[in-house]
Amino acid sequence: MPLQLPFRFGAKSAESPMDSRARQSKMMEYDQPLVWVTLLLMLLGMVMVYSASISLPDSPKFANYVRWQNTYFLQRQAMFIGVSLIAGLFVFRIRIADLQKAAPYLFIGTLVLLVAVLIPGLGVVVNGGRRWLSLRVFNVQPSELMKVVAVLYAADYTVRKQQYMHKLTKGFMPMAAAVGFVGLLLLLEPDLGAFGVIVCIAMGILFLGGINAIWFGGIGAVLVVIFGSIIALSKFRRERYFAYLNPWEEDNAMNKAYQLTHSLIAFGRGEIFGVGLGGSVEKLHYLPEAHTDFLLAVIGEELGLAGVLVVIALFYWIIKRAFDIGRQAIAIDQTFAGLTAKGIGIWIGVQTFINMGVNLGLLPTKGLTLPLMSYGGTGVVINCVGLAILLRIDYENRVLMRGGRL
């Protein structure tokens, strides 16, 4: 009896519906809507950075950029986005378990960079702040790197110390000491905004990790006192805070509240649908840092309330998705991944809220950029790295739920 093969060379073998379903269950998918929303925010940000910076080469402050005419900041932002996407693709390929192992070493390495920033000759001074390290092509801001590293470190710490979360000395104090040292370095730069974001990240992850509620409330009260004291003891911060409470007073409007008043004027001019893309008047040397900290004001003037609501909706979707992914990871016993995902949501949410609050006059003026959208190399790259980690967590969730292996 001749031997019969289950297939013929050159012929397509028949596949049962069960085999087809088995093959589909092994497909490695990723969160495409999250990718598209991220890209949309970055591309919209690039357009608005170009619009907000188009007149900057006319200013003596930016005279060195005139050789690039009006496209200097557009070209740089496009380059930053390209680097961000490459960095995101690289980070996406790293297993979350490997990131957990590396978290303490990344934290120590970033601390070294924060110290290096304060060394004369290494740290670059811009607008009175020593926050950057020069790499010739562009400057690196270690405080931005610390935000994503703080997420990883806090999540790893919470998992390792889970049995001590209800104890002050073994559960909270070591983390408080680490964050306090980071805060000291950031205040020496000075960068109170980044310190505030990092404190929110650490406290948020500890809360989600099950820290004692009484200790959490007490620590929160202590932090309010600390930040209040920092503002009260600094004449510059104190004057800025009181100016924010009454920005339209003549002396305030011409000094400490100058940025805020012109930001509010921009929103007022924009009304519902804006004056049109490129039609902003406030960006014509009236509103300082229009392409970085106050980009939302330019969006409000040119695209109106409708444009601002679209931006808010996109950020809300990213933050909600981060918490959904985190909850899903915890449900399948991936605690570190779940806390990391929620930590990324806290980070993006807090920084977005502060930036928008400052632009709208809800919070005192603080130097924090709008994630993914504002001009800046380190900020955009680190935002993309954080979201790439979030995508990786979602990817691993899908693999595990289908019975696959990482």
Coordinates of N, CA, C and O in Angstrom, one line a residue, residues 10-100:
G10 N 4.2 21.9 -2.7 CA 3.7 22.9 -3.6 C 2.2 23.1 -3.6 O 1.7 24.0 -4.3
A11 N 1.5 22.4 -2.7 CA 0.1 22.5 -2.6 C -0.2 23.1 -1.2 O 0.5 22.8 -0.2
K12 N -1.3 23.9 -1.1 CA -1.7 24.5 0.1 C -2.5 23.5 0.9 O -3.5 22.9 0.5
S13 N -2.1 23.2 2.1 CA -2.7 22.1 2.9 C -4.1 22.7 3.5 O -4.2 23.9 3.7
A14 N -5.0 21.8 3.6 CA -6.3 22.2 4.2 C -6.1 22.5 5.7 O -5.4 21.8 6.4
E15 N -6.9 23.4 6.2 CA -6.8 23.8 7.5 C -8.2 23.9 8.1 O -9.1 24.5 7.6
S16 N -8.3 23.1 9.2 CA -9.6 23.1 9.9 C -9.9 24.4 10.6 O -9.0 25.1 10.9
P17 N -11.2 24.7 10.9 CA -11.6 25.9 11.6 C -10.9 25.9 13.0 O -10.5 27.0 13.5
M18 N -10.7 24.7 13.6 CA -10.0 24.7 14.9 C -8.6 25.1 14.8 O -8.1 25.9 15.6
D19 N -7.9 24.7 13.7 CA -6.5 25.1 13.5 C -6.4 26.6 13.3 O -5.5 27.2 13.7
S20 N -7.4 27.1 12.5 CA -7.4 28.5 12.3 C -7.6 29.3 13.5 O -6.9 30.3 13.8
R21 N -8.5 28.9 14.4 CA -8.7 29.6 15.7 C -7.4 29.5 16.6 O -7.0 30.4 17.3
A22 N -6.7 28.3 16.5 CA -5.5 28.2 17.3 C -4.4 29.1 16.8 O -3.7 29.7 17.6
R23 N -4.3 29.2 15.5 CA -3.3 30.1 14.9 C -3.6 31.6 15.3 O -2.8 32.4 15.7
Q24 N -4.9 32.0 15.3 CA -5.3 33.3 15.6 C -5.0 33.6 17.1 O -4.7 34.7 17.4
S25 N -5.2 32.6 18.0 CA -4.9 32.8 19.4 C -3.5 33.2 19.7 O -3.1 33.7 20.7
K26 N -2.6 32.8 18.7 CA -1.1 33.1 18.9 C -0.7 34.4 18.3 O 0.5 34.7 18.4
M27 N -1.6 35.1 17.7 CA -1.3 36.4 17.1 C -0.9 37.4 18.2 O -1.6 37.5 19.2
M28 N 0.2 38.1 18.0 CA 0.6 39.1 18.9 C 0.1 40.5 18.5 O 0.6 41.0 17.5
E29 N -0.9 41.0 19.2 CA -1.5 42.3 18.8 C -1.0 43.4 19.8 O -0.4 43.1 20.8
Y30 N -1.2 44.6 19.4 CA -0.9 45.8 20.2 C -2.0 46.7 20.2 O -3.0 46.6 19.3
D31 N -2.0 47.7 21.0 CA -3.1 48.7 21.1 C -3.0 49.7 20.1 O -2.3 50.8 20.3
Q32 N -3.6 49.5 18.9 CA -3.4 50.4 17.8 C -4.1 51.8 18.1 O -3.5 52.8 17.8
P33 N -5.2 51.9 18.7 CA -5.8 53.2 19.1 C -4.8 54.1 19.9 O -4.7 55.3 19.7
L34 N -4.1 53.4 20.9 CA -3.2 54.2 21.7 C -2.0 54.7 20.9 O -1.6 55.9 21.1
V35 N -1.6 54.0 19.9 CA -0.5 54.4 19.0 C -1.0 55.6 18.2 O -0.3 56.6 18.1
W36 N -2.2 55.5 17.6 CA -2.7 56.6 16.8 C -3.0 57.9 17.6 O -2.7 59.0 17.1
V37 N -3.5 57.7 18.8 CA -3.8 58.9 19.6 C -2.4 59.6 20.0 O -2.3 60.8 19.9
T38 N -1.4 58.8 20.3 CA -0.1 59.4 20.6 C 0.5 60.1 19.4 O 1.0 61.2 19.5
L39 N 0.4 59.5 18.2 CA 0.9 60.1 17.0 C 0.2 61.4 16.7 O 0.8 62.4 16.3
L40 N -1.1 61.3 16.9 CA -2.0 62.5 16.6 C -1.6 63.7 17.5 O -1.4 64.8 17.0
L41 N -1.4 63.4 18.8 CA -1.0 64.5 19.7 C 0.4 65.1 19.3 O 0.6 66.3 19.3
M42 N 1.3 64.2 18.9 CA 2.7 64.7 18.6 C 2.7 65.5 17.3 O 3.3 66.5 17.2
L43 N 1.9 65.0 16.3 CA 1.9 65.7 15.0 C 1.1 67.1 15.2 O 1.5 68.1 14.6
L44 N 0.0 67.1 16.0 CA -0.7 68.3 16.2 C 0.2 69.3 17.0 O 0.3 70.5 16.7
G45 N 1.0 68.7 17.9 CA 2.0 69.5 18.7 C 3.0 70.1 17.7 O 3.4 71.3 17.9
M46 N 3.5 69.3 16.8 CA 4.5 69.8 15.9 C 4.0 71.0 15.0 O 4.7 72.0 14.8
V47 N 2.7 70.9 14.6 CA 2.1 72.0 13.8 C 2.0 73.2 14.7 O 2.3 74.3 14.2
M48 N 1.5 73.0 15.9 CA 1.3 74.2 16.8 C 2.7 74.8 17.2 O 2.8 76.0 17.4
V49 N 3.7 74.0 17.4 CA 5.0 74.5 17.7 C 5.5 75.4 16.6 O 6.1 76.4 16.8
Y50 N 5.3 74.9 15.3 CA 5.7 75.7 14.2 C 5.0 77.0 14.2 O 5.6 78.1 13.9
S51 N 3.7 77.0 14.4 CA 2.9 78.2 14.4 C 3.3 79.1 15.5 O 3.4 80.3 15.3
A52 N 3.6 78.6 16.7 CA 3.9 79.4 17.9 C 5.3 80.0 17.8 O 5.6 81.0 18.4
S53 N 6.2 79.3 17.0 CA 7.6 79.8 17.0 C 8.0 80.5 15.7 O 9.1 80.9 15.5
I54 N 7.0 80.7 14.8 CA 7.4 81.2 13.5 C 8.0 82.6 13.5 O 8.7 83.0 12.6
S55 N 7.6 83.4 14.6 CA 8.2 84.8 14.7 C 9.4 84.9 15.6 O 10.0 85.9 15.8
L56 N 9.8 83.8 16.3 CA 10.9 83.9 17.2 C 12.2 84.3 16.7 O 13.0 85.0 17.4
P57 N 12.6 83.9 15.4 CA 13.9 84.4 14.9 C 14.0 85.9 14.8 O 15.1 86.4 14.7
D58 N 12.9 86.6 14.9 CA 12.9 88.1 14.9 C 13.4 88.7 16.2 O 13.7 89.8 16.3
S59 N 13.3 87.9 17.3 CA 13.7 88.3 18.6 C 15.2 88.3 18.8 O 15.8 87.3 18.4
P60 N 15.8 89.3 19.5 CA 17.2 89.2 19.8 C 17.6 88.0 20.6 O 18.7 87.5 20.5
K61 N 16.7 87.5 21.4 CA 16.9 86.3 22.2 C 17.2 85.1 21.4 O 18.0 84.2 21.8
F62 N 16.6 85.0 20.2 CA 16.7 83.9 19.3 C 17.4 84.2 18.1 O 17.2 83.6 17.0
A63 N 18.3 85.3 18.1 CA 19.0 85.8 16.9 C 19.9 84.7 16.3 O 20.0 84.7 15.1
N64 N 20.4 83.8 17.1 CA 21.3 82.8 16.6 C 20.6 81.8 15.7 O 21.2 81.0 14.9
Y65 N 19.2 81.8 15.7 CA 18.5 80.8 14.9 C 18.0 81.4 13.6 O 17.3 80.7 12.8
V66 N 18.3 82.6 13.3 CA 17.8 83.3 12.1 C 18.3 82.6 10.8 O 17.6 82.7 9.8
R67 N 19.4 82.0 10.9 CA 19.9 81.3 9.7 C 19.0 80.2 9.3 O 19.0 79.8 8.1
W68 N 18.2 79.7 10.2 CA 17.2 78.6 9.8 C 15.9 79.3 9.4 O 14.9 78.6 9.1
Q69 N 15.9 80.6 9.4 CA 14.7 81.3 9.1 C 13.5 80.9 10.1 O 13.8 80.9 11.3
N70 N 12.4 80.7 9.6 CA 11.2 80.4 10.5 C 11.0 78.9 10.7 O 10.0 78.6 11.4
T71 N 11.8 78.1 10.2 CA 11.6 76.6 10.3 C 12.5 75.9 11.3 O 12.5 74.7 11.4
Y72 N 13.3 76.7 12.1 CA 14.3 76.1 13.0 C 13.6 75.2 14.0 O 14.0 74.0 14.1
F73 N 12.6 75.7 14.7 CA 11.9 74.9 15.7 C 11.1 73.8 15.1 O 11.0 72.7 15.7
L74 N 10.6 74.0 13.9 CA 9.8 72.9 13.2 C 10.8 71.8 12.9 O 10.4 70.6 13.1
Q75 N 11.9 72.1 12.4 CA 12.9 71.0 12.0 C 13.4 70.3 13.2 O 13.5 69.0 13.2
R76 N 13.7 71.0 14.3 CA 14.1 70.4 15.5 C 13.0 69.5 16.1 O 13.3 68.4 16.5
Q77 N 11.8 70.0 16.1 CA 10.7 69.2 16.7 C 10.5 67.9 15.9 O 10.2 66.8 16.4
A78 N 10.6 68.0 14.5 CA 10.4 66.9 13.7 C 11.5 65.8 14.0 O 11.3 64.6 14.0
M79 N 12.7 66.4 14.2 CA 13.9 65.5 14.5 C 13.6 64.8 15.9 O 13.8 63.6 16.0
F80 N 13.1 65.5 16.8 CA 12.8 65.0 18.2 C 11.8 63.9 18.1 O 11.9 62.8 18.7
I81 N 10.8 64.1 17.2 CA 9.7 63.1 17.1 C 10.3 61.8 16.5 O 9.9 60.7 16.9
G82 N 11.1 62.0 15.5 CA 11.8 60.8 14.8 C 12.6 60.0 15.8 O 12.5 58.8 15.9
V83 N 13.4 60.7 16.6 CA 14.2 60.0 17.7 C 13.3 59.4 18.7 O 13.6 58.3 19.1
S84 N 12.2 60.0 19.0 CA 11.2 59.5 20.0 C 10.6 58.2 19.5 O 10.5 57.2 20.3
L85 N 10.3 58.1 18.2 CA 9.7 56.9 17.7 C 10.7 55.8 17.7 O 10.3 54.6 18.0
I86 N 11.9 56.1 17.3 CA 13.0 55.0 17.4 C 13.2 54.5 18.8 O 13.3 53.3 19.0
A87 N 13.3 55.5 19.7 CA 13.5 55.1 21.1 C 12.3 54.3 21.6 O 12.4 53.3 22.4
G88 N 11.1 54.7 21.2 CA 9.9 53.9 21.6 C 9.9 52.5 21.1 O 9.5 51.6 21.8
L89 N 10.3 52.3 19.8 CA 10.3 51.0 19.3 C 11.3 50.1 20.0 O 11.1 48.9 20.2
F90 N 12.5 50.7 20.4 CA 13.5 50.0 21.1 C 13.0 49.6 22.5 O 13.2 48.4 22.8
V91 N 12.4 50.5 23.2 CA 11.9 50.2 24.5 C 10.8 49.2 24.5 O 10.7 48.3 25.4
F92 N 9.9 49.2 23.5 CA 8.8 48.3 23.3 C 9.3 46.8 23.3 O 8.6 45.9 23.7
R93 N 10.5 46.6 22.8 CA 11.0 45.3 22.7 C 11.6 44.7 24.0 O 12.0 43.5 24.0
I94 N 11.7 45.5 25.0 CA 12.2 45.1 26.3 C 11.1 44.5 27.2 O 10.1 45.1 27.4
R95 N 11.4 43.3 27.7 CA 10.4 42.7 28.6 C 10.2 43.5 29.8 O 11.1 44.0 30.4
I96 N 9.0 43.5 30.3 CA 8.7 44.2 31.6 C 9.4 43.6 32.7 O 9.9 44.3 33.6
A97 N 9.6 42.3 32.8 CA 10.4 41.7 33.8 C 11.9 42.2 33.8 O 12.4 42.4 34.9
D98 N 12.4 42.5 32.7 CA 13.8 43.0 32.6 C 13.8 44.5 33.1 O 14.8 44.9 33.7
L99 N 12.7 45.2 32.8 CA 12.7 46.6 33.3 C 12.6 46.6 34.8 O 13.2 47.5 35.5
Q100 N 11.9 45.6 35.4 CA 11.7 45.5 36.8 C 13.1 45.3 37.5 O 13.5 45.9 38.5

